[in-house]
Short mmCIF file of C-alpha atoms in Angstrom, two decimals:
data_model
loop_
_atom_site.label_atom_id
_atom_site.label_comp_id
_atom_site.label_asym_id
_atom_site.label_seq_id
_atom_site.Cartn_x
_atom_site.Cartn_y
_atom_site.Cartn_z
CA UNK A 1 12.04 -5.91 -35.35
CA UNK A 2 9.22 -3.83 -37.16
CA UNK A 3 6.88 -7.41 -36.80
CA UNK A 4 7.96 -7.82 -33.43
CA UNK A 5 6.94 -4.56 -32.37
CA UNK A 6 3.51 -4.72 -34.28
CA UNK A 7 2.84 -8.02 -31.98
CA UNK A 8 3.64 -5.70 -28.81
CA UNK A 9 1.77 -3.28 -30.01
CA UNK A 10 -1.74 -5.65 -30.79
CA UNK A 11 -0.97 -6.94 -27.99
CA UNK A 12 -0.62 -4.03 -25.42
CA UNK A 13 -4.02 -2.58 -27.29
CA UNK A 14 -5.73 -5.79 -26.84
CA UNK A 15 -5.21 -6.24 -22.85
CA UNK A 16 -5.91 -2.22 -21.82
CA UNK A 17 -9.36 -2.28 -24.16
CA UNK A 18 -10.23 -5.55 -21.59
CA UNK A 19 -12.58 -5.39 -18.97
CA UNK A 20 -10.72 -7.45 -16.74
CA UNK A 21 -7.37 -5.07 -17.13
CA UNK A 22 -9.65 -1.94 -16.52
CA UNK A 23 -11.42 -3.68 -13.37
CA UNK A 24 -7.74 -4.77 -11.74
CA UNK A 25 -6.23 -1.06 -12.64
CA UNK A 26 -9.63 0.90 -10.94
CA UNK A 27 -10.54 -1.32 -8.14
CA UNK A 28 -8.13 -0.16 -5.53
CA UNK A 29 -9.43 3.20 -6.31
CA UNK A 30 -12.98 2.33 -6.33
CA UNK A 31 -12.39 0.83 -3.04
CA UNK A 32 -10.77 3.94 -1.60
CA UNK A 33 -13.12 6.35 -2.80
CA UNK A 34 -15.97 3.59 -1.33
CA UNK A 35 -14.40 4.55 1.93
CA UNK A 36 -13.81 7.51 1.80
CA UNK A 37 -17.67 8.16 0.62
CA UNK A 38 -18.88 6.22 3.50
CA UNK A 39 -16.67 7.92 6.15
CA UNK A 40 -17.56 11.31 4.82
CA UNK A 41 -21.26 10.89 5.73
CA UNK A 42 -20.59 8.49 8.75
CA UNK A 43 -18.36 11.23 10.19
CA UNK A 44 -20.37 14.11 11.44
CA UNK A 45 -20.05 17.39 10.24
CA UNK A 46 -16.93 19.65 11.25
CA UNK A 47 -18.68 22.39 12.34
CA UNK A 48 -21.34 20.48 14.60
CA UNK A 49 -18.24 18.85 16.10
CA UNK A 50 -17.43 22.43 17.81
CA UNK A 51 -18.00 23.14 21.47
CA UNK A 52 -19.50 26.59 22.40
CA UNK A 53 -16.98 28.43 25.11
CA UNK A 54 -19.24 30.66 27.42
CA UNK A 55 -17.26 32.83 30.05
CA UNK A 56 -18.14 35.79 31.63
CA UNK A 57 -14.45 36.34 31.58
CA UNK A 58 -13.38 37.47 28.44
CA UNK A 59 -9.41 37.00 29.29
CA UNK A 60 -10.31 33.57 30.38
CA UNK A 61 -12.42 32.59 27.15
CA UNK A 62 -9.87 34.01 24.44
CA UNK A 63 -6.97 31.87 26.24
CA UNK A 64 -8.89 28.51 25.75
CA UNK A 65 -9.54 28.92 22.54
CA UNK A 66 -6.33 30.02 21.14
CA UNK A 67 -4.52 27.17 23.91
CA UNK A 68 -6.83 24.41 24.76
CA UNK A 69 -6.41 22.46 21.03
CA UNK A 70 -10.27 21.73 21.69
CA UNK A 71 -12.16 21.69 18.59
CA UNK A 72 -14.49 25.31 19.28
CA UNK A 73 -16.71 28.21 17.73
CA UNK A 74 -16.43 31.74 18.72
CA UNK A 75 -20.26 31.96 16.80
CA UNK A 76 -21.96 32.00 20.80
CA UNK A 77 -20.96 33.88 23.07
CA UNK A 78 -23.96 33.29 25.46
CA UNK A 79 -25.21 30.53 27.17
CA UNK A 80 -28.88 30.89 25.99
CA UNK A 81 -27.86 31.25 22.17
CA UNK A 82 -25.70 28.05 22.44
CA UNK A 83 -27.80 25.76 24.60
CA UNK A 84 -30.20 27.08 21.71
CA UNK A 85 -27.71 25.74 18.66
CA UNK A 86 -27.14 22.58 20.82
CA UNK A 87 -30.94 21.26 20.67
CA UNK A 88 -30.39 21.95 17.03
CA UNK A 89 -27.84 20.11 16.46
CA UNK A 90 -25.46 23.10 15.21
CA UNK A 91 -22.65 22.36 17.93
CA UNK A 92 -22.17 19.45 19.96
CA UNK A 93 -22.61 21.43 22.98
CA UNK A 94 -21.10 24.27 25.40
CA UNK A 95 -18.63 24.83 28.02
CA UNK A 96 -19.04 27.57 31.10
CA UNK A 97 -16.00 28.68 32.18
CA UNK A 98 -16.02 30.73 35.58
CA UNK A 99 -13.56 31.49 38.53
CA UNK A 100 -15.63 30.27 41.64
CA UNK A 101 -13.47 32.12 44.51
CA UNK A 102 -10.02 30.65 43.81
CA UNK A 103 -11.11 27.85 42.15
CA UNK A 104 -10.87 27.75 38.08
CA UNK A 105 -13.95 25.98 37.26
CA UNK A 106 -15.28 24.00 33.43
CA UNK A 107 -18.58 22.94 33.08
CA UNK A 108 -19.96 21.00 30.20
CA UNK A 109 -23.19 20.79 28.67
CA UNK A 110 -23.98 18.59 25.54
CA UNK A 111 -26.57 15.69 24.70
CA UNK A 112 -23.07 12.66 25.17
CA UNK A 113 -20.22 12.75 26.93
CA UNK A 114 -16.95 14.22 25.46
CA UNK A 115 -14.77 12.10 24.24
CA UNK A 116 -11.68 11.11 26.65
CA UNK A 117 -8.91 13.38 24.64
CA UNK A 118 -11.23 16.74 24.82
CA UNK A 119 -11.72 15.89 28.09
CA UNK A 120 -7.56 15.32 29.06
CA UNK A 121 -7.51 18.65 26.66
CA UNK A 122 -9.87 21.00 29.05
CA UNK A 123 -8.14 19.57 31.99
CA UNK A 124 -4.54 20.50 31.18
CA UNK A 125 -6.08 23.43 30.44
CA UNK A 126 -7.36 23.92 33.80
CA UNK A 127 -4.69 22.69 35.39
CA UNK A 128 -2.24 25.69 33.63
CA UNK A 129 -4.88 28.44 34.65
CA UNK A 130 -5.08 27.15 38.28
CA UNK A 131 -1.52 27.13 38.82
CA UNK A 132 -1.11 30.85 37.44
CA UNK A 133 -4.10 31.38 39.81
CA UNK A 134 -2.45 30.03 42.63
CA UNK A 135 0.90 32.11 41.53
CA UNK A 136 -0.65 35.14 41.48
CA UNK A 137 -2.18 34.44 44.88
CA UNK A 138 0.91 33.30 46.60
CA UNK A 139 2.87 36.66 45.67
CA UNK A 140 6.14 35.23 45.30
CA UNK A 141 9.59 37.26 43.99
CA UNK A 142 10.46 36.43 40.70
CA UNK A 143 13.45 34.09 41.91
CA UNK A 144 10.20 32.07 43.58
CA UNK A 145 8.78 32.15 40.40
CA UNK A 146 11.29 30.66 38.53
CA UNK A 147 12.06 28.08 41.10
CA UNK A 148 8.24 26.65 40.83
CA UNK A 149 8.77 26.85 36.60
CA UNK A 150 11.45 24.43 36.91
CA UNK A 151 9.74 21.17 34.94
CA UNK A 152 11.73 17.30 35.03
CA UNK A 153 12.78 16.18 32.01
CA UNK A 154 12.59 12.83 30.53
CA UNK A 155 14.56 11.39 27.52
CA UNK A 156 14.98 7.77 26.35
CA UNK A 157 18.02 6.35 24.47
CA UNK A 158 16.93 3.06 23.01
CA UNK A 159 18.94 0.33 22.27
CA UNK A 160 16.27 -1.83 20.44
CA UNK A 161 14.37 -0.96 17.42
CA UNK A 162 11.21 1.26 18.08
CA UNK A 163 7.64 -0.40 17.45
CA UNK A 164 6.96 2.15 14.52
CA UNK A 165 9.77 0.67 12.82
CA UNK A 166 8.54 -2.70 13.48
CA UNK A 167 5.25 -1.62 12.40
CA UNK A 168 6.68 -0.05 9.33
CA UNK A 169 8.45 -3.06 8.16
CA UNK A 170 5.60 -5.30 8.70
CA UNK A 171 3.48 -2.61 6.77
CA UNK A 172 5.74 -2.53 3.82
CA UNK A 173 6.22 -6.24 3.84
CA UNK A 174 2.27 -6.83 4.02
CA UNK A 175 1.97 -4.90 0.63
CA UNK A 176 4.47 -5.59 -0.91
CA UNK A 177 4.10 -9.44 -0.89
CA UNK A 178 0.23 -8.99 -1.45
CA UNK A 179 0.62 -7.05 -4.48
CA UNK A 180 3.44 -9.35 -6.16
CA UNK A 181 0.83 -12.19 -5.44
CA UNK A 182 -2.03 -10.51 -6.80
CA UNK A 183 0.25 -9.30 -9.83
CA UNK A 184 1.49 -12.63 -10.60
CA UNK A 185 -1.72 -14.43 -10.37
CA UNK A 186 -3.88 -12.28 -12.51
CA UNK A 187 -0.96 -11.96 -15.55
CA UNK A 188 -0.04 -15.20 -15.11
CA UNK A 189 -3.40 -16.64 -15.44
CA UNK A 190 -3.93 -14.10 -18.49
CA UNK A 191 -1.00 -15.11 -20.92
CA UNK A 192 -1.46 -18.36 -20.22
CA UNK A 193 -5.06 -18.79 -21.27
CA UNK A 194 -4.29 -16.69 -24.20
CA UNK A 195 -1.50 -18.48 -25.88
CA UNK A 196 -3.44 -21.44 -24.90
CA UNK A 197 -6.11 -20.05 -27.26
CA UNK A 198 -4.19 -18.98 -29.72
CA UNK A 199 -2.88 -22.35 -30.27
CA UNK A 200 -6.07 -24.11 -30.58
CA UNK A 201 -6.62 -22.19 -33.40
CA UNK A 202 -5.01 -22.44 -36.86
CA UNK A 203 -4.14 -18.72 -37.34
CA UNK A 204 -0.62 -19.91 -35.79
CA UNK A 205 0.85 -21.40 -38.80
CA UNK A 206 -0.11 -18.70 -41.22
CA UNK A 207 1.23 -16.02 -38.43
CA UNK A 208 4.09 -18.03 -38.43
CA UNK A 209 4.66 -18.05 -42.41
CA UNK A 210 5.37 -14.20 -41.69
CA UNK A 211 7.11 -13.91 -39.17
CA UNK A 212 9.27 -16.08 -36.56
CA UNK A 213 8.28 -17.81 -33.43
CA UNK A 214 10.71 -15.99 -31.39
CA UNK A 215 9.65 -12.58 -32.92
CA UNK A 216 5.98 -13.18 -32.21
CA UNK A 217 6.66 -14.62 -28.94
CA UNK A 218 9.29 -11.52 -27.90
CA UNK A 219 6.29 -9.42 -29.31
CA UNK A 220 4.25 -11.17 -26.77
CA UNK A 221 6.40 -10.62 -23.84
CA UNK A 222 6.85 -6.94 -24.42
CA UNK A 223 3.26 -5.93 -25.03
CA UNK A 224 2.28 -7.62 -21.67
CA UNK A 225 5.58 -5.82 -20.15
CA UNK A 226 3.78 -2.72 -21.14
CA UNK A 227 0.70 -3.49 -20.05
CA UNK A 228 2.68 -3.84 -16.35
CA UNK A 229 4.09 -0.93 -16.48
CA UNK A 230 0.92 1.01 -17.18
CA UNK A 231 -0.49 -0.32 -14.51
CA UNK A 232 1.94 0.76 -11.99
CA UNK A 233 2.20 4.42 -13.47
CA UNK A 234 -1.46 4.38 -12.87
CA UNK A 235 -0.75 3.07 -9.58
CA UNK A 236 1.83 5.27 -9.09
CA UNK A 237 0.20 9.03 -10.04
CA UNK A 238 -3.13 7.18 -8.05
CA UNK A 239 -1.06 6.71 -5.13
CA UNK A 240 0.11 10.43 -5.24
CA UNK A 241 -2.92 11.84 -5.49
CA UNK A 242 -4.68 9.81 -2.58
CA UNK A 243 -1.46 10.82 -0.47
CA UNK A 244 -2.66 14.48 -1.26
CA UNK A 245 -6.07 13.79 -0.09
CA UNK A 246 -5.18 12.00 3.00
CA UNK A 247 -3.04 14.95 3.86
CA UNK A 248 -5.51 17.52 3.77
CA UNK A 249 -8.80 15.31 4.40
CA UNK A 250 -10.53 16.16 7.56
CA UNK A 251 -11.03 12.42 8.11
CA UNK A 252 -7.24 11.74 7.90
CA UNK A 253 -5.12 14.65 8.62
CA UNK A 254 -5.12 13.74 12.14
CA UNK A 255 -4.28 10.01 11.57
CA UNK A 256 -1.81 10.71 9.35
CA UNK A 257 -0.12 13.74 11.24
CA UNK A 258 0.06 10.97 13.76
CA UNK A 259 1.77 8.21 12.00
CA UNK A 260 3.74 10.46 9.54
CA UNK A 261 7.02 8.48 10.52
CA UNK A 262 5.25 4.94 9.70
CA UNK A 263 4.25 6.08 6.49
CA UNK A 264 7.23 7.96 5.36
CA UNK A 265 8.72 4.83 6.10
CA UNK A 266 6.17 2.42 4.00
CA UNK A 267 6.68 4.61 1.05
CA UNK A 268 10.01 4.88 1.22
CA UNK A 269 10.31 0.96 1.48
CA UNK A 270 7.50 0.86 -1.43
CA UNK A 271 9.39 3.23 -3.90
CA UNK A 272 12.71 1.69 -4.05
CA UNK A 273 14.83 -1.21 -5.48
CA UNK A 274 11.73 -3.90 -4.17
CA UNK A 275 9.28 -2.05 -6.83
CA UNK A 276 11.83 -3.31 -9.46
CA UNK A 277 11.94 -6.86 -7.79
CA UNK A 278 8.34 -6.86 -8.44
CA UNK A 279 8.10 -5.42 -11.93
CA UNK A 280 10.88 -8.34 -13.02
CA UNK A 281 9.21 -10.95 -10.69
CA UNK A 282 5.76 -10.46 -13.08
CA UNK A 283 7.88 -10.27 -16.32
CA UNK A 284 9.91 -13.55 -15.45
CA UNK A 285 6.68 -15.26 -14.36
CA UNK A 286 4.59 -13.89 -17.23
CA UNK A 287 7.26 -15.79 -19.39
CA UNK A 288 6.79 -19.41 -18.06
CA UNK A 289 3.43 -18.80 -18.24
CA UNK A 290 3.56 -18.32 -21.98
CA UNK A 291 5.33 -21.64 -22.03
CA UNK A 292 2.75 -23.62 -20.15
CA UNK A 293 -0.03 -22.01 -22.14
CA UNK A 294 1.63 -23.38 -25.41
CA UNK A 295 2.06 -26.94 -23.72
CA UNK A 296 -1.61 -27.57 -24.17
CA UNK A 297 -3.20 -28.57 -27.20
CA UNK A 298 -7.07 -27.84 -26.85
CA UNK A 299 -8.62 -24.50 -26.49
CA UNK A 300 -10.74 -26.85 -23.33
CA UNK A 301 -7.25 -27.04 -21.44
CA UNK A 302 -6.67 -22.92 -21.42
CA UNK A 303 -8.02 -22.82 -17.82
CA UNK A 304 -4.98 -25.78 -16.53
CA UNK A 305 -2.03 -23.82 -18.58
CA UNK A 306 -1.64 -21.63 -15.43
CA UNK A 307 -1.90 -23.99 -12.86
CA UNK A 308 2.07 -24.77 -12.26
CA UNK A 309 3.03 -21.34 -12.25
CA UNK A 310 0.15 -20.38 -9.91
CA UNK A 311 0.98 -23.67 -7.96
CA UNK A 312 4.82 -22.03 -7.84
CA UNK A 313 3.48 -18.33 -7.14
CA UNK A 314 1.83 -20.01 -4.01
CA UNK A 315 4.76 -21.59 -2.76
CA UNK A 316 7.28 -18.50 -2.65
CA UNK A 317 4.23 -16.44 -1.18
CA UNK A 318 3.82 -19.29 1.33
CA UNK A 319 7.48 -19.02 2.16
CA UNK A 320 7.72 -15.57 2.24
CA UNK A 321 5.05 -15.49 5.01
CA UNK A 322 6.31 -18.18 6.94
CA UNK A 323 9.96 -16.74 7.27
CA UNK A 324 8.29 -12.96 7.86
CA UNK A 325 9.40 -12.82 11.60
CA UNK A 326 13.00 -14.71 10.65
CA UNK A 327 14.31 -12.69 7.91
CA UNK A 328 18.19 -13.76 9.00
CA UNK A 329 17.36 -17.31 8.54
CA UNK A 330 20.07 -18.90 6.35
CA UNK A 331 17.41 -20.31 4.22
CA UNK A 332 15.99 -17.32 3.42
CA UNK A 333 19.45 -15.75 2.77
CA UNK A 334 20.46 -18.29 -0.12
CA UNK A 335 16.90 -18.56 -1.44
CA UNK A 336 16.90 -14.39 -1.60
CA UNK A 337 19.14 -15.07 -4.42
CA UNK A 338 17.19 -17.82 -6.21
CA UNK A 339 14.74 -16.00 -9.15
CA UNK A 340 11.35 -16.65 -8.75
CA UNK A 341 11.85 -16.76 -4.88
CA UNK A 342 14.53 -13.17 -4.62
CA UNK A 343 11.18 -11.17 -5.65
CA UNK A 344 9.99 -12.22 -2.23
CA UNK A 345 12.75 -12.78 -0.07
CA UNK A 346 14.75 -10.21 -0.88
CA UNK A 347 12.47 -6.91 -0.64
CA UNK A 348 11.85 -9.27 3.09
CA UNK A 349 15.51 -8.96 3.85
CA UNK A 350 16.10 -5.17 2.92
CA UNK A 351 13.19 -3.84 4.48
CA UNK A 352 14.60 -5.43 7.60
CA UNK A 353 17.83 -4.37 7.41
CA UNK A 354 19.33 -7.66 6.56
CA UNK A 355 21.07 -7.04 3.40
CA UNK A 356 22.80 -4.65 1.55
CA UNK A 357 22.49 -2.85 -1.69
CA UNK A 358 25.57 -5.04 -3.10
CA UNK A 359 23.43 -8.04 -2.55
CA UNK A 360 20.13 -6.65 -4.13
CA UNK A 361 22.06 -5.69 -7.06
CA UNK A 362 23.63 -9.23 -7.01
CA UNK A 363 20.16 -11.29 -6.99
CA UNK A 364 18.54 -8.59 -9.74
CA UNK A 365 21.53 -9.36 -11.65
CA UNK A 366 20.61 -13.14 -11.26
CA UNK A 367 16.92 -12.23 -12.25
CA UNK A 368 17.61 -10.57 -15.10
CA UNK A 369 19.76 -13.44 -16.37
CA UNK A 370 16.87 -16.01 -15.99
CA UNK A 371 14.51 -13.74 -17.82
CA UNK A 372 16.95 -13.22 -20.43
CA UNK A 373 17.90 -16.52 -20.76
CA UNK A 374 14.16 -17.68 -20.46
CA UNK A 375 13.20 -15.65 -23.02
CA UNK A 376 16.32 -16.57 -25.48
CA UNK A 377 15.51 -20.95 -24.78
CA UNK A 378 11.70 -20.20 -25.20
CA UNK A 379 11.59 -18.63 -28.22
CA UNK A 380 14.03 -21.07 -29.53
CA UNK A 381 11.02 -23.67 -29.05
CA UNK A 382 8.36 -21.51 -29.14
CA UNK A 383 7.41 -22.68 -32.84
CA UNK A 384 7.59 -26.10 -32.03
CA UNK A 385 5.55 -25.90 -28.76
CA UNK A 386 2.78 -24.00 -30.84
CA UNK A 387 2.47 -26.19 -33.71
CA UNK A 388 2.38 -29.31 -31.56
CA UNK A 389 -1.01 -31.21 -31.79
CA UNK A 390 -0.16 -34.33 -29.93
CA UNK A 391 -1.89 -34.98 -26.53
CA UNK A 392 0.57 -36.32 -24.10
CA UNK A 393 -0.86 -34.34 -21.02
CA UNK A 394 0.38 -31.34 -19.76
CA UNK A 395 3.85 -32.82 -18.12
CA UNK A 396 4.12 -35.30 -20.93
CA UNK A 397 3.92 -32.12 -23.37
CA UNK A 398 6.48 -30.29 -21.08
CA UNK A 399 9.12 -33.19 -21.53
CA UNK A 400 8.52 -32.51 -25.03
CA UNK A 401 9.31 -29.20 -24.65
CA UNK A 402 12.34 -29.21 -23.32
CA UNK A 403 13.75 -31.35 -25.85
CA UNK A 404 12.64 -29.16 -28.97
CA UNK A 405 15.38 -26.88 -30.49
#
């Protein structure tokens, strides 16, 4: 065991010191921070965003800014000092309000137009201060009163599923089969390409003089295991902190105050069983890819030991997306069961309400078996498959394979 863990341990070392692990791990954050850099100085400035309100009535003023939800400054208070700040560029302009007669009455003045919510803002505004106008003109009893405050009321009871669940699914769905993709791909690529190289070499048979096949090879495994789940704890305590930012970032707040129900949703979709489906959907594929990287018997062949399980990581992402919008098909339903498919299927099927925890645990039960198992018949071979020098091509070497003990 003490050998087995020294291979995980080289071998964890060896991947997190790489470039190429270090560029996968920091790009997403790169490229959030990119756009967050470029939206910071594309927005403008908070404070020049701010309207100037000018009123002669001081009752009038106070009650816009504390109701209107307008973005304002109390810094002017006259219409000379403000028209002033706006040639400067300080504010983005000023509003006169005034009580013409019995007429409430807004008046902008700014270099562009408002935008179309300020401008629904200032005129529910207006609308509220005209009709207390209007009650205090008309000089009705209280009972009057209260007859006039009467508003309708307007609920809906929906039978169908809302479009923010829809949108929350398809969200969720959207990363989650990207990211398995990506995942697979790069790892699977990786392992491959290494064993590959390692057995071109002739370090092999003195490795193997001290210590088994199936130790190094379970040493293997593990260390790239690791090497997984560093990179989604990194993900993880990443994601956490760019939540925190987008909740308090003037360039998000509102967008995300907005959606909060989509994105509650998303992340509670994210953080659940489907994480695992993805964490043993890597490990199971990392496996065969180990396996086709020791098929080939030149270091020149590294770059084809990938190619069938990329070939099969297409075809279940392929499948995924084509059953997306028909997650009760009965295809999908049996194949949500089948590894190397269930890691796609079947986070498709519980984020759409289509199956129930029973039935996750049953297909994770079924993953974990083929890993296991996998893992057991593998490095049973793996010594053979390493040591073998004879070119028969890559599915002439695989026959072979299979019939090593």
């Amino acid at each position: 065991m003490n050998k087995t863990w020294i291979v995980t341990t080289e071998t964890y070392l060896r991947q997190i010191k790489s470039w190429s692990f270090l560029m996968l791990v920091l790009m997403p954050f790169l490229f959030i921070a990119f756009t967050f850099g470029i939206s910071y100085f594309a927005v403008p400035d908070a404070a020049k965003s701010d309207v100037a309100i000018i009123s002669s009535q001081t009752a009038l003023r106070k009650s816009f800014i504390k109701s209107s939800d307008v973005a304002t400054t109390s810094k002017y208070t006259t219409q000379k000092r403000a028209q002033q700040a706006t040639k400067r560029g300080d504010i983005n302009g000023y509003l006169v309000l005034a009580t013409k007669g019995q007429r409430v009455t807004a008046t902008y003045h700014g270099p562009d137009e408002l935008s179309s919510g300020e401008q629904a803002k200032i005129q529910r505004f207006l609308t509220t201060a005209q009709a207390q106008l209007n009650l205090q003109r008309a000089q009705l009893t209280p009972n009057q009163t209260q007859a006039l405050a009467v508003q309708p009321q307007f609920k809906q009871r929906l039978q169908k599923k809302t479009a923010s669940d829809q949108i929350a699914k398809r969200v969720s769905f959207y990363i989650i089969v990207f990211f398995v993709y990506l995942i697979l791909t790069t790892y699977s690529s990786i392992t491959a390409q290494e064993i590959a190289a390692e057995k071109g070499t002739k370090i092999m048979e003195v490795i193997f003089s001290s210590t088994t096949p199936r130790k190094y090879f379970n040493g293997k495994v593990y260390g790239v295991l690791l090497v997984i789940c560093t990179q989604l704890l990194v993900y993880l305590i990443g994601g956490i902190a760019v939540v925190q930012l987008a909740e308090r970032s003037r360039l998000t707040a509102d967008f995300w105050q907005q959606n909060v129900d989509v994105i509650s949703q998303v992340l509670h979709n994210l953080l659940s069983i489907n994480l695992l489906f993805a964490l043993l959907a890597v490990l199971l594929y990392t496996i065969i890819s180990a396996f086709c990287g020791a098929l080939v018997t030149r270091v020149e062949d590294a770059g084809k030991a990938a190619q069938p399980v990329v070939y099969l990581n297409l075809l279940t992402f392929a499948v995924a997306f084509a059953f997306q919008s028909n997650p009760t098909s009965p295809f999908v339903t049996v194949f949500s069961y089948v590894p190397f498919f269930s890691s796609y299927l079947m986070p498709l099927r519980l984020i759409n309400g289509n199956a129930t925890m029973i039935e996750a645990v049953i297909a994770l039960g079924l993953l974990i078996v083929t890993i296991i198992g996998s893992m057991l018949y593998i490095g049973r071979i793996y010594g053979g498959l390493m040591l073998q020098t004879d070119d028969l091509g890559l599915w002439g070497n695989f026959k072979r394979g299979l019939q090593l003990k």
